[in-house]
Coordinates of C-alpha atoms and ligand atoms in Angstrom, one line a residue:
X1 CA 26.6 -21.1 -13.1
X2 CA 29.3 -20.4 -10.3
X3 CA 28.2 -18.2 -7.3
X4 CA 30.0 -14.8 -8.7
X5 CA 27.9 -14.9 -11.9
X6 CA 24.6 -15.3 -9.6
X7 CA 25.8 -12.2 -8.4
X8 CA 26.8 -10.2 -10.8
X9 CA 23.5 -11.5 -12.5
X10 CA 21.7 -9.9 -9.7
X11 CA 23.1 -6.9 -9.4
X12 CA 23.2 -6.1 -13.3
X13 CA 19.8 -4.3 -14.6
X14 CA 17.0 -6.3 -15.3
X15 CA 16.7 -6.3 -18.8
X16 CA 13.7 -8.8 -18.9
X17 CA 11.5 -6.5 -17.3
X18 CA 9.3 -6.4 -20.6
X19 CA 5.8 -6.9 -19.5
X20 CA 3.7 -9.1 -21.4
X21 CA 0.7 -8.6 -23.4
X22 CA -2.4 -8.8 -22.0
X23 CA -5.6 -9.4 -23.9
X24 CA -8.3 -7.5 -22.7
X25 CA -12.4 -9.0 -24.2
X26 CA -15.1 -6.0 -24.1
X27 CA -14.1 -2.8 -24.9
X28 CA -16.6 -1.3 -22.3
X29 CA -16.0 0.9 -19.6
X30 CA -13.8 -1.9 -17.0
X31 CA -12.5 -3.0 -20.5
X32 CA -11.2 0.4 -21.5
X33 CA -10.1 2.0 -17.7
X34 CA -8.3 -1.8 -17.0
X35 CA -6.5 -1.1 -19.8
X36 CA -5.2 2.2 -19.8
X37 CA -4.6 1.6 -15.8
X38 CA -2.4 -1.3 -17.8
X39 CA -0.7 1.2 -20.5
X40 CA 0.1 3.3 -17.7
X41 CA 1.7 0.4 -16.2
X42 CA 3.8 -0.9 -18.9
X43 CA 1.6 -3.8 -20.2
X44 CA 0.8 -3.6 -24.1
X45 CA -3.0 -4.4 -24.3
X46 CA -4.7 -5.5 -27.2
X47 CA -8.5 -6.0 -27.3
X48 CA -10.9 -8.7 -28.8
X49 CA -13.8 -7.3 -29.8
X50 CA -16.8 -7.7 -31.6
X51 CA -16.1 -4.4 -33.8
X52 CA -12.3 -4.1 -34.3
X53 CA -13.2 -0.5 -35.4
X54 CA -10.9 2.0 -33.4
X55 CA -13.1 4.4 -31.6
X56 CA -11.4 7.6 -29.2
X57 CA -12.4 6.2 -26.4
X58 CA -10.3 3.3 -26.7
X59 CA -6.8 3.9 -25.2
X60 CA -4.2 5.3 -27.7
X61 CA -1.8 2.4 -27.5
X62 CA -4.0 -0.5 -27.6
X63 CA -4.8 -2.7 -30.6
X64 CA -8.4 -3.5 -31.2
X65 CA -8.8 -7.2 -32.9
X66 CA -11.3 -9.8 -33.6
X67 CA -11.5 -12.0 -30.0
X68 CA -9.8 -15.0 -31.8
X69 CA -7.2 -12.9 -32.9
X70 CA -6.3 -11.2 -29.6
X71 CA -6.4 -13.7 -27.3
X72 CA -3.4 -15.7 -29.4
X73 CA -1.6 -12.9 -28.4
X74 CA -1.9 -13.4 -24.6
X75 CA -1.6 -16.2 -21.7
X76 CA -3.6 -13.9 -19.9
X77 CA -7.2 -12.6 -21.1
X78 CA -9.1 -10.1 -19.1
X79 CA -12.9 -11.5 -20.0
X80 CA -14.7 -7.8 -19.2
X81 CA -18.4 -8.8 -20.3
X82 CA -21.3 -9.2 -19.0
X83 CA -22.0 -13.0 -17.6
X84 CA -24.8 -13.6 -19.6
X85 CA -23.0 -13.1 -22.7
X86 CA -20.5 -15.9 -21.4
X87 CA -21.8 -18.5 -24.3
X88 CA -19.8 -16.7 -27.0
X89 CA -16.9 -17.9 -25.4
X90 CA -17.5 -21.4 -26.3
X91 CA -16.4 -21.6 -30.3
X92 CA -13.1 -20.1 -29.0
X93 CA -12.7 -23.0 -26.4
X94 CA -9.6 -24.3 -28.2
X95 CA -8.0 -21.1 -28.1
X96 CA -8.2 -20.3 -24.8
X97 CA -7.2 -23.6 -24.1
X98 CA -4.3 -23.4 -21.1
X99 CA -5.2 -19.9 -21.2
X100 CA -5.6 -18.1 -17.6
X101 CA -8.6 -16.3 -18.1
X102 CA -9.6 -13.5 -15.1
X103 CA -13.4 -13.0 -14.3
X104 CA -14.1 -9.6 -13.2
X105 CA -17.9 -9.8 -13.4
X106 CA -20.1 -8.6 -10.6
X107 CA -24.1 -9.3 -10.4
X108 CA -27.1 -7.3 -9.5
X109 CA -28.2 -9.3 -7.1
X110 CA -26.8 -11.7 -3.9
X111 CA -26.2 -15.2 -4.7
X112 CA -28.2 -13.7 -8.4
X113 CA -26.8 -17.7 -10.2
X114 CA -26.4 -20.9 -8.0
X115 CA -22.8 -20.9 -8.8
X116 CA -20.3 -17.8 -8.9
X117 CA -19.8 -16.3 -12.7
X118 CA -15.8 -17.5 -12.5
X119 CA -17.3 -21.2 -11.3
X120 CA -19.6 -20.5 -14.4
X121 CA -16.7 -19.7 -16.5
X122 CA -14.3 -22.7 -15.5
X123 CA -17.5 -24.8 -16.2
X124 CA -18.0 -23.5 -20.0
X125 CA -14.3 -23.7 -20.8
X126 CA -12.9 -26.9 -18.5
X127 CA -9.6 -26.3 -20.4
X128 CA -8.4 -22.9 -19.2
X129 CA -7.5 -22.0 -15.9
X130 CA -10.1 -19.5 -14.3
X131 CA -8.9 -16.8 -11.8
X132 CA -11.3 -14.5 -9.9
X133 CA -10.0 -10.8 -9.7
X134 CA -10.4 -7.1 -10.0
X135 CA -14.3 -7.3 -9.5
X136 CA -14.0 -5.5 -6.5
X137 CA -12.6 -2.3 -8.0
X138 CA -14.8 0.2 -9.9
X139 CA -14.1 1.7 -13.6
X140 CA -14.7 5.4 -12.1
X141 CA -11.8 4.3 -9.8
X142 CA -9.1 2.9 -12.3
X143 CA -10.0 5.7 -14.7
X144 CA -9.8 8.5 -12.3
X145 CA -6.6 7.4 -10.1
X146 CA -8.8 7.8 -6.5
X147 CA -8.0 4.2 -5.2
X148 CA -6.9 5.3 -1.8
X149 CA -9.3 3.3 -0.1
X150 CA -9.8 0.3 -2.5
X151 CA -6.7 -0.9 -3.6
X152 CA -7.1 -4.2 -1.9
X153 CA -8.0 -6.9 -4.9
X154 CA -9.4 -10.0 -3.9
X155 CA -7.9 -12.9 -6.0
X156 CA -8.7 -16.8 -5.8
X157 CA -8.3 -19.4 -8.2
X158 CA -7.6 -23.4 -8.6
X159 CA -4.6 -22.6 -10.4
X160 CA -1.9 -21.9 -8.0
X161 CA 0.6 -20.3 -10.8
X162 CA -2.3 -18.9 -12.7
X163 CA -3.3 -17.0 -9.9
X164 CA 0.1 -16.2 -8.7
X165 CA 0.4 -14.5 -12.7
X166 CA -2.8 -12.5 -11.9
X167 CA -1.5 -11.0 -8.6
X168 CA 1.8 -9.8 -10.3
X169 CA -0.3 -7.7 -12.0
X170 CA -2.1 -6.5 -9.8
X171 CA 0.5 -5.7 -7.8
X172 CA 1.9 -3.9 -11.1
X173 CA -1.0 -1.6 -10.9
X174 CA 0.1 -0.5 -7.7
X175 CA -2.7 -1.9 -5.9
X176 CA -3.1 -5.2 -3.2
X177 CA -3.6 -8.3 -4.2
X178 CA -5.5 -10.5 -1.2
X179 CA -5.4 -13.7 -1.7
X180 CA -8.6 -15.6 -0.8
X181 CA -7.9 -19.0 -2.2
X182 CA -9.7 -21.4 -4.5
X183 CA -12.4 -20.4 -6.8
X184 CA -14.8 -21.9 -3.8
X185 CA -14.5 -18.1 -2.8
X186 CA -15.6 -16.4 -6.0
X187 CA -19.0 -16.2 -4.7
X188 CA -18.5 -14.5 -1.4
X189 CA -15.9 -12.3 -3.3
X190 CA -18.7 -11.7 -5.9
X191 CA -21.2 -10.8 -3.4
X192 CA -18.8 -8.4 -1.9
X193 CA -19.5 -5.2 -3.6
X194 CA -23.4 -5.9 -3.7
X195 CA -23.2 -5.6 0.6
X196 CA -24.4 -2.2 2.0
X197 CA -22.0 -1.4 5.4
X198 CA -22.9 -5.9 6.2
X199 CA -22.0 -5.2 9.6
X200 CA -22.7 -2.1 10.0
X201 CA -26.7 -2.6 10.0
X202 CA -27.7 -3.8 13.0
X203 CA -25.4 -0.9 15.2
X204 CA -27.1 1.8 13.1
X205 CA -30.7 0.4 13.3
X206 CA -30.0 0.1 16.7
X207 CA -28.6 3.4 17.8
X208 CA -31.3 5.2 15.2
X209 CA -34.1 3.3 17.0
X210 CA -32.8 4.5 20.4
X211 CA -31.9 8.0 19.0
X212 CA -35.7 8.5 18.3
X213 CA -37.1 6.7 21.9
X214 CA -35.1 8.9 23.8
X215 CA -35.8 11.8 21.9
X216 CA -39.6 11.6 22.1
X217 CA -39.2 10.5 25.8
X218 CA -37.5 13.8 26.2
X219 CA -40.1 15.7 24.0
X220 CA -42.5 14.7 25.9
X221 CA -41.2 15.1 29.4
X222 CA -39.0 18.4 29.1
X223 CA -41.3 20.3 26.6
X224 CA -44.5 19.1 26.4
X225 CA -45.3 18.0 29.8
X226 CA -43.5 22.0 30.7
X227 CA -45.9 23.2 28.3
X228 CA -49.1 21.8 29.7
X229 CA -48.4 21.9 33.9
X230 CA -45.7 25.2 33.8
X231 CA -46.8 26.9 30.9
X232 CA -43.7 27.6 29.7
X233 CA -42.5 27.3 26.1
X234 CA -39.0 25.3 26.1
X235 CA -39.6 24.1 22.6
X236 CA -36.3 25.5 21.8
X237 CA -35.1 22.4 23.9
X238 CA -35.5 20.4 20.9
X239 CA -31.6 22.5 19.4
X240 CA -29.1 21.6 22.1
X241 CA -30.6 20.7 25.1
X242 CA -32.6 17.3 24.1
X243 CA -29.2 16.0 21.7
X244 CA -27.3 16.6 24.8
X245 CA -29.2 14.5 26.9
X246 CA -29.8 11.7 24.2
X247 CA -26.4 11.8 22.8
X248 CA -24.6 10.7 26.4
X249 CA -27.8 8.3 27.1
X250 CA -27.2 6.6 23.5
X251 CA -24.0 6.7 23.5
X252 CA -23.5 4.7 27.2
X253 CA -26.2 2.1 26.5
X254 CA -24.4 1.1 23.2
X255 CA -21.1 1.3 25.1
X256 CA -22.8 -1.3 27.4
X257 CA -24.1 -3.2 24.4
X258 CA -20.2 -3.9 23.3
X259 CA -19.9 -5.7 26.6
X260 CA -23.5 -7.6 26.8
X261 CA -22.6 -10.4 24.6
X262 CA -19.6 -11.4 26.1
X263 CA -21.3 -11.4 29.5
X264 CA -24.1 -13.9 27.6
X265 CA -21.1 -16.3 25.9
X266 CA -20.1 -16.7 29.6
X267 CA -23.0 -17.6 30.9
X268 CA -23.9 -20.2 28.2
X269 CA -20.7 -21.9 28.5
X270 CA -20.9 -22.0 32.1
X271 CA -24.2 -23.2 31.5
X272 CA -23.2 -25.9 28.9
X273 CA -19.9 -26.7 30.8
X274 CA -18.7 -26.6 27.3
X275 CA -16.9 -24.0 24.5
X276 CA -17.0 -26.7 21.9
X277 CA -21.3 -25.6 20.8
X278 CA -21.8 -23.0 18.5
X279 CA -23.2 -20.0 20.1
X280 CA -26.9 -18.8 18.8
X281 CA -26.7 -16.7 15.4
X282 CA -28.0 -13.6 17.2
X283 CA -25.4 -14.0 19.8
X284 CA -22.5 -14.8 16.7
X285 CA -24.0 -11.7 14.9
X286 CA -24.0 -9.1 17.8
X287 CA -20.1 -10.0 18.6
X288 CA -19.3 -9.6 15.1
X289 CA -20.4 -6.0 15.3
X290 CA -19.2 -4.7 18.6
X291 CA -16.7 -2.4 17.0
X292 CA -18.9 -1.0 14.7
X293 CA -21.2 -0.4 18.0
X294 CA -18.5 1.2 19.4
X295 CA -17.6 3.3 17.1
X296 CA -21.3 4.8 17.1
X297 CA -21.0 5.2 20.6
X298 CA -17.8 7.1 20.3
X299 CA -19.5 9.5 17.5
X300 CA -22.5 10.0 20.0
X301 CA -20.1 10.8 22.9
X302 CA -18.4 13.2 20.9
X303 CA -21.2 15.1 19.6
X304 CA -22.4 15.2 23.6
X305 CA -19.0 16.6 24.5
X306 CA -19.5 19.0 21.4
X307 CA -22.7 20.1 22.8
X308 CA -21.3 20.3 26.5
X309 CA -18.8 22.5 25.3
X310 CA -21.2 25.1 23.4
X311 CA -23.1 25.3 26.4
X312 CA -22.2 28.9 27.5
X313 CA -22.5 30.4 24.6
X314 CA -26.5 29.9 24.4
X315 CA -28.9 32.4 25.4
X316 CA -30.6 30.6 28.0
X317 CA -27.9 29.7 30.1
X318 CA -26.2 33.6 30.1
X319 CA -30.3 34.3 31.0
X320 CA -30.4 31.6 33.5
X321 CA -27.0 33.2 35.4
X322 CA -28.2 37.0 34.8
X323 CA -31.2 35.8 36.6
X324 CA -29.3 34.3 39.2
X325 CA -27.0 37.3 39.8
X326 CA -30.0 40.0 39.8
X327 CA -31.5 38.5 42.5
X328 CA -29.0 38.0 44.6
X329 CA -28.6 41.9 43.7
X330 CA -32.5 42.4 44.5
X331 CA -32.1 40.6 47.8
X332 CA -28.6 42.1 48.7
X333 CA -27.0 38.9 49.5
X334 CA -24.7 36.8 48.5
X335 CA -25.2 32.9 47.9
X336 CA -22.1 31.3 49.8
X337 CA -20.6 28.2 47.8
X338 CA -22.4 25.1 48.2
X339 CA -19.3 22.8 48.8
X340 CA -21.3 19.6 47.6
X341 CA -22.8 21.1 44.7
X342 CA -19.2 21.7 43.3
X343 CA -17.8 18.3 44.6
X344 CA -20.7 17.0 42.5
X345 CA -19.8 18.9 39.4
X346 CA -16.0 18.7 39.9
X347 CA -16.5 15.0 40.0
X348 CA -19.1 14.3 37.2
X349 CA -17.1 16.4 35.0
X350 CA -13.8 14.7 35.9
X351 CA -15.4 11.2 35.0
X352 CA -16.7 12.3 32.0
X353 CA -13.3 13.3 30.7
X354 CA -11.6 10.4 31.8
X355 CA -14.4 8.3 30.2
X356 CA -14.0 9.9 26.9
X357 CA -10.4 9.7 27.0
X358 CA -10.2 5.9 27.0
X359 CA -13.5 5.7 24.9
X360 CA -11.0 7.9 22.3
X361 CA -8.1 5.1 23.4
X362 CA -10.5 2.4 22.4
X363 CA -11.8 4.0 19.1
X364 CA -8.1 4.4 18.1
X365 CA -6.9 1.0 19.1
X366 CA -9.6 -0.4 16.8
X367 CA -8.2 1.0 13.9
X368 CA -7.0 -1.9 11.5
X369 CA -3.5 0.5 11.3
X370 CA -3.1 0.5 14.8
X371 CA -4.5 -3.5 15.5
X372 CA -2.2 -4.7 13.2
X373 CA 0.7 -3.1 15.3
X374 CA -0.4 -5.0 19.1
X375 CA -0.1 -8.1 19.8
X376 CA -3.1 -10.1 20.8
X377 CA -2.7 -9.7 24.2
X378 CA -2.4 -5.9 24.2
X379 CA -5.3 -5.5 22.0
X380 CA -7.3 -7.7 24.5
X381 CA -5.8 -5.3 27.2
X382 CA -7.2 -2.3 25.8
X383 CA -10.4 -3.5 24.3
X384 CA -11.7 -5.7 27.5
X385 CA -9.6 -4.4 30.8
X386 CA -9.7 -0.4 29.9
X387 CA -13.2 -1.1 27.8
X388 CA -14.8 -2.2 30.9
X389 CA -13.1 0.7 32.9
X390 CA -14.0 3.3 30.6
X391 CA -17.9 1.5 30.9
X392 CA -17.1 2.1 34.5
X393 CA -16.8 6.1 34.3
X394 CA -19.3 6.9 32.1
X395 CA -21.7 5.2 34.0
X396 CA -19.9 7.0 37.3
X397 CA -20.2 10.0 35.2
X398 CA -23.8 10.2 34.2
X399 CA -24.6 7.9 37.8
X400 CA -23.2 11.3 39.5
X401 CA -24.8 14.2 37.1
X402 CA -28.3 12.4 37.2
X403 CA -28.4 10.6 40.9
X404 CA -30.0 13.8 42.2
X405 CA -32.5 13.3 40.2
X406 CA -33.7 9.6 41.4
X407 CA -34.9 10.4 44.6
X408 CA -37.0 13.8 43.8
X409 CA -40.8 13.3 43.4
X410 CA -40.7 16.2 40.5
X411 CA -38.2 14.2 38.8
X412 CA -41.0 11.5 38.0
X413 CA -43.1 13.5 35.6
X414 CA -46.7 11.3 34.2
X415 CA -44.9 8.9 36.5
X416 CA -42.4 8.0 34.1
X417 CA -38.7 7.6 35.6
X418 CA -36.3 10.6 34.5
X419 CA -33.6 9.5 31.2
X420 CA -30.8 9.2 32.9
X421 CA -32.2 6.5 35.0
X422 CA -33.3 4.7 32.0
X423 CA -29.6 5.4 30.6
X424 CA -28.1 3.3 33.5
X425 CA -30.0 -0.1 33.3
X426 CA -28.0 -1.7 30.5
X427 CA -24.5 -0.4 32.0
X428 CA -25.6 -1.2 35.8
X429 CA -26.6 -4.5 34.6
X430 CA -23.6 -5.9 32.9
X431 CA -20.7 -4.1 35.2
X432 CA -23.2 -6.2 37.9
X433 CA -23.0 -9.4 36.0
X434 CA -19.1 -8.8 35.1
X435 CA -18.6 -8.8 38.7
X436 CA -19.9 -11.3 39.7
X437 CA -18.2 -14.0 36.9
X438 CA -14.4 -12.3 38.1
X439 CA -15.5 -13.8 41.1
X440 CA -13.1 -16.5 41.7
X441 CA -15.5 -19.2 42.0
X442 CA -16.6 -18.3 38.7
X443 CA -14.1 -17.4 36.5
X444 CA -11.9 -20.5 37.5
X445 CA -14.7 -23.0 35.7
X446 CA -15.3 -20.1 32.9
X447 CA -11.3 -19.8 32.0
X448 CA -10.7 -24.3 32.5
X449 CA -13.5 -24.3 29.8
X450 CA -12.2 -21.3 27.6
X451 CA -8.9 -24.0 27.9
X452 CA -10.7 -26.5 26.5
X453 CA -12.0 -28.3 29.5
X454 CA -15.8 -29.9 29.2
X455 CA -18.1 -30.9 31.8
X456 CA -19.6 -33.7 30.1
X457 CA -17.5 -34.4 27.2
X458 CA -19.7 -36.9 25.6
X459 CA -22.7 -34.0 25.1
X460 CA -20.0 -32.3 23.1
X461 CA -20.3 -31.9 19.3
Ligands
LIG501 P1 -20.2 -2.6 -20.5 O1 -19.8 -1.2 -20.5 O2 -21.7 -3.0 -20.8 O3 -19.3 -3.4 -21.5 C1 -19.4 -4.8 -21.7 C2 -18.7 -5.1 -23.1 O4 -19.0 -6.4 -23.3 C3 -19.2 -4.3 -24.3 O5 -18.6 -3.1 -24.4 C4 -19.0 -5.3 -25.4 O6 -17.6 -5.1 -25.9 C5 -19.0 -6.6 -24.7 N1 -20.3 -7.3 -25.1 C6 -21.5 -6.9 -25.0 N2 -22.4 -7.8 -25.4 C7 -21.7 -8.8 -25.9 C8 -22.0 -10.1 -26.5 N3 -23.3 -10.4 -26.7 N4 -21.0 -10.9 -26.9 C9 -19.7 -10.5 -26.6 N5 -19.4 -9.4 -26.1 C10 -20.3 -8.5 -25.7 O7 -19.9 -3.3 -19.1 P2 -18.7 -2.9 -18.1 O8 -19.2 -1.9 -17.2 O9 -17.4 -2.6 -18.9 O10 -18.6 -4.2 -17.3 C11 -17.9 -5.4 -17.9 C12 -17.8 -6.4 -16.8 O11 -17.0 -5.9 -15.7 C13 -19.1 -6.8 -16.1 O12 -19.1 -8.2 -15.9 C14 -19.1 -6.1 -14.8 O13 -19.8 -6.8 -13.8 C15 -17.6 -6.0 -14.5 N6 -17.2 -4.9 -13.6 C16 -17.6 -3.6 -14.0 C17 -17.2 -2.6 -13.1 C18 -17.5 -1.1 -13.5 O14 -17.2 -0.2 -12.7 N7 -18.1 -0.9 -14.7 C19 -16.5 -2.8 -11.9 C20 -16.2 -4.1 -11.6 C21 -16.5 -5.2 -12.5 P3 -17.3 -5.0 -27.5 O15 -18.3 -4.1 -28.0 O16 -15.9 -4.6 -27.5 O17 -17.5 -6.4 -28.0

């Protein structure tokens, strides 16, 4: 064929865009919302099932046969049934023979079989080429066209072109195909939709956990202890005033706690003299779910700066000014402005904003929309170098608002230190220890072995 005919080839319409058949096994709920997703789609579908009975539910277009029937229709059969009714599959072996057969099937339970159902699958029927797919996406889903967020499809299979067949379709669906490579991965990719938020856990146990401590700490202090020694009833605290002082407190400490495990992975490898050892699996699992912390610790900021902003619309703060004013009145005199006092709150209230603004920055920037569109080196940027600045404020920020506090004797009610002092430990503590390894002395060792460099290479594994 010369070069014009390529051409004009190219350019004419493409009249082989026929799709081909598809065989679809189990008429149950995937079966049926696969394949009128499919219909939809332009793929003629035709079922095997065990009852080749045409019931309403079963999409208009669609042929209903016998499975031996139906899958000589199709190089590509859709096996939607249960795993533990696999063994039919068996008598049909010769059929299905250099057939590509797609495992959808999903478990009740994490690692439920030693092997994954596709593994399972390949194993029963050695001759056809098994590909892993769609498991990932729900019936609801297909039938009801809300696959905004899901349309990713994880895909894997030892059958390159099988595999590559499988993604055309999915990508005919209009959703993603993600290609995850042999059928090694089925398991993980079967174990997928059984994970509740996998990385999500730990952050919210965490911030929960320190949610309640604070709370009760303030209970306890600002009402209770008010209660007993002042006699006076602030258990209307418990609304606005407490959440404000435990949502900035949270929200800081797990701020903090993004930057803690880098701080320890320094200090190991300056310890080891080596980056070549696996970290600990606490350490591994805490740096795998720093965004997610920080994302919690951008909701709790919000809602403090929700809170903040509320403020003079309560009752007790117009009663605590009226109060102010009338006795000034009562007294006939005039407070004059206590320069310090509104350096303090000028200053606090500038570092708060400032804070939040790159907190926002950092919230944005890990959005998978906006990672995907830095480089490395500006995500690093804005994650570490303005991470570690915007650490720097809000502890500034509550360091200011609360340092009044640290050196009162009334401040120290039962003894116990005020919140805001407890709030600074975990910040204080790694901006200290940050400090000290961008010390030159330091960091030189620290970035030769982030290069590769080892102390004592033969302790290396
Ligand atoms: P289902 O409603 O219970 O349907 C399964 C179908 O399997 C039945 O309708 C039946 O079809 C066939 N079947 C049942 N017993 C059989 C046997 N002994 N021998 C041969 N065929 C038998 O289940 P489903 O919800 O459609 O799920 C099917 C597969 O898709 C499962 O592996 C599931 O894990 C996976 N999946 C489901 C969803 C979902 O949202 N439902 C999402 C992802 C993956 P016939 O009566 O036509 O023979």
């Amino acid at each position: 064929m010369n070069k014009n005919s390529s051409n004009i080839m190219a350019l004419a319409p493409n009249t082989s865009n026929k799709r081909e058949t598809v065989c679809i096994f189990g008429t149950g709920d995937f079966g049926r919302a696969l394949g009128h997703k499919m219909i939809q789609s332009g793929y003629p579908v035709v079922y095997g099932s065990r009852s080749t009975q045409i019931s309403n539910l079963i999409p208009k277009d669609a042929e209903v046969l016998s499975h031996a029937e139906a899958a000589q229709k199709a190089a590509i059969i859709i096996i939607a049934i249960q795993r533990q009714h696999y063994n039919f599959l068996i008598p049909l072996a010769e059929i299905l023979r250099g057939k590509v057969l797609v495992d959808i099937s999903n478990n009740l339970k994490l690692n439920q079989y030693p092997e994954s159902n596709a593994e399972y699958l390949a194993q029963l029927l050695p001759g056809s080429k098994v590909v892993k797919a769609f498991n990932t996406v729900s019936a609801w889903a297909l039938q009801s066209g809300t696959l905004d967020a899901s349309r990713q499809v994880f895909v894997c299979g030892d059958d390159v072109e099988a595999k590559q067949m499988v993604m055309n379709i999915v990508h005919a669906l209009s959703l993603t195909p993600l290609d995850k490579g042999s059928l090694l991965a089925a398991q993980e990719i079967e174990n997928y939709p059984l994970q509740l938020f996998p990385m999500w856990k730990f952050p919210i146990f965490l911030s929960l956990g320190l949610t309640a401590f604070f709370f009760f700490y303030c209970l306890a202090l600002d009402v209770i202890y008010t209660y007993i020694y002042e006699k006076n009833n602030f258990s209307f605290f418990i609304a606005i005033t407490i959440p404000n002082r435990v949502c900035p407190v949270v929200a800081l400490i797990l701020l903090a706690l993004v930057y803690l495990p880098g701080i320890f992975a320094a200090i190991i490898q300056l310890y080891r003299g080596t980056k070549y050892r696996r970290f600990p699996d606490w350490l591994d699992k805490w740096m795998l779910c720093r965004k997610q912390l920080g994302l919690i610790a951008l909701a709790f900021a919000s809602l403090h700066v929700v809170f903040t902003l509320v403020t003079p619309l309560r009752a007790f703060v117009s009663w605590r000014t009226s109060k102010g004013i009338i006795s000034q009145v009562l007294n006939n005199k005039t407070e004059p402005l206590n320069s310090t006092n509104a350096w303090i709150s000028d200053s606090y209230l500038a570092l708060g904003i400032l804070g939040f603004f790159l907190f926002v920055l950092l919230g944005i920037t890990s959005l998978p929309s906006v990672s995907n569109n830095v480089n490395w080196r500006e995500f690093r940027f804005v994650q570490s170098k303005l991470g570690y600045l915007a650490l720097i404020l809000c502890t500034a920020h509550t360091l200011v608002y609360g340092g009044k506090w640290f050196l009162s004797p009334s401040a120290y009610k039962w003894y116990l230190p005020n919140i805001y002092m407890l709030s600074l430990v975990v910040p204080c503590a790694v901006l200290v220890v940050k400090f000290v390894l961008i010390f030159p002395c330091v960091d030189k060792p620290l970035t030769q072995i982030r290069q590769g460099w080892e102390r004592n290479p033969k302790h290396s594994e």
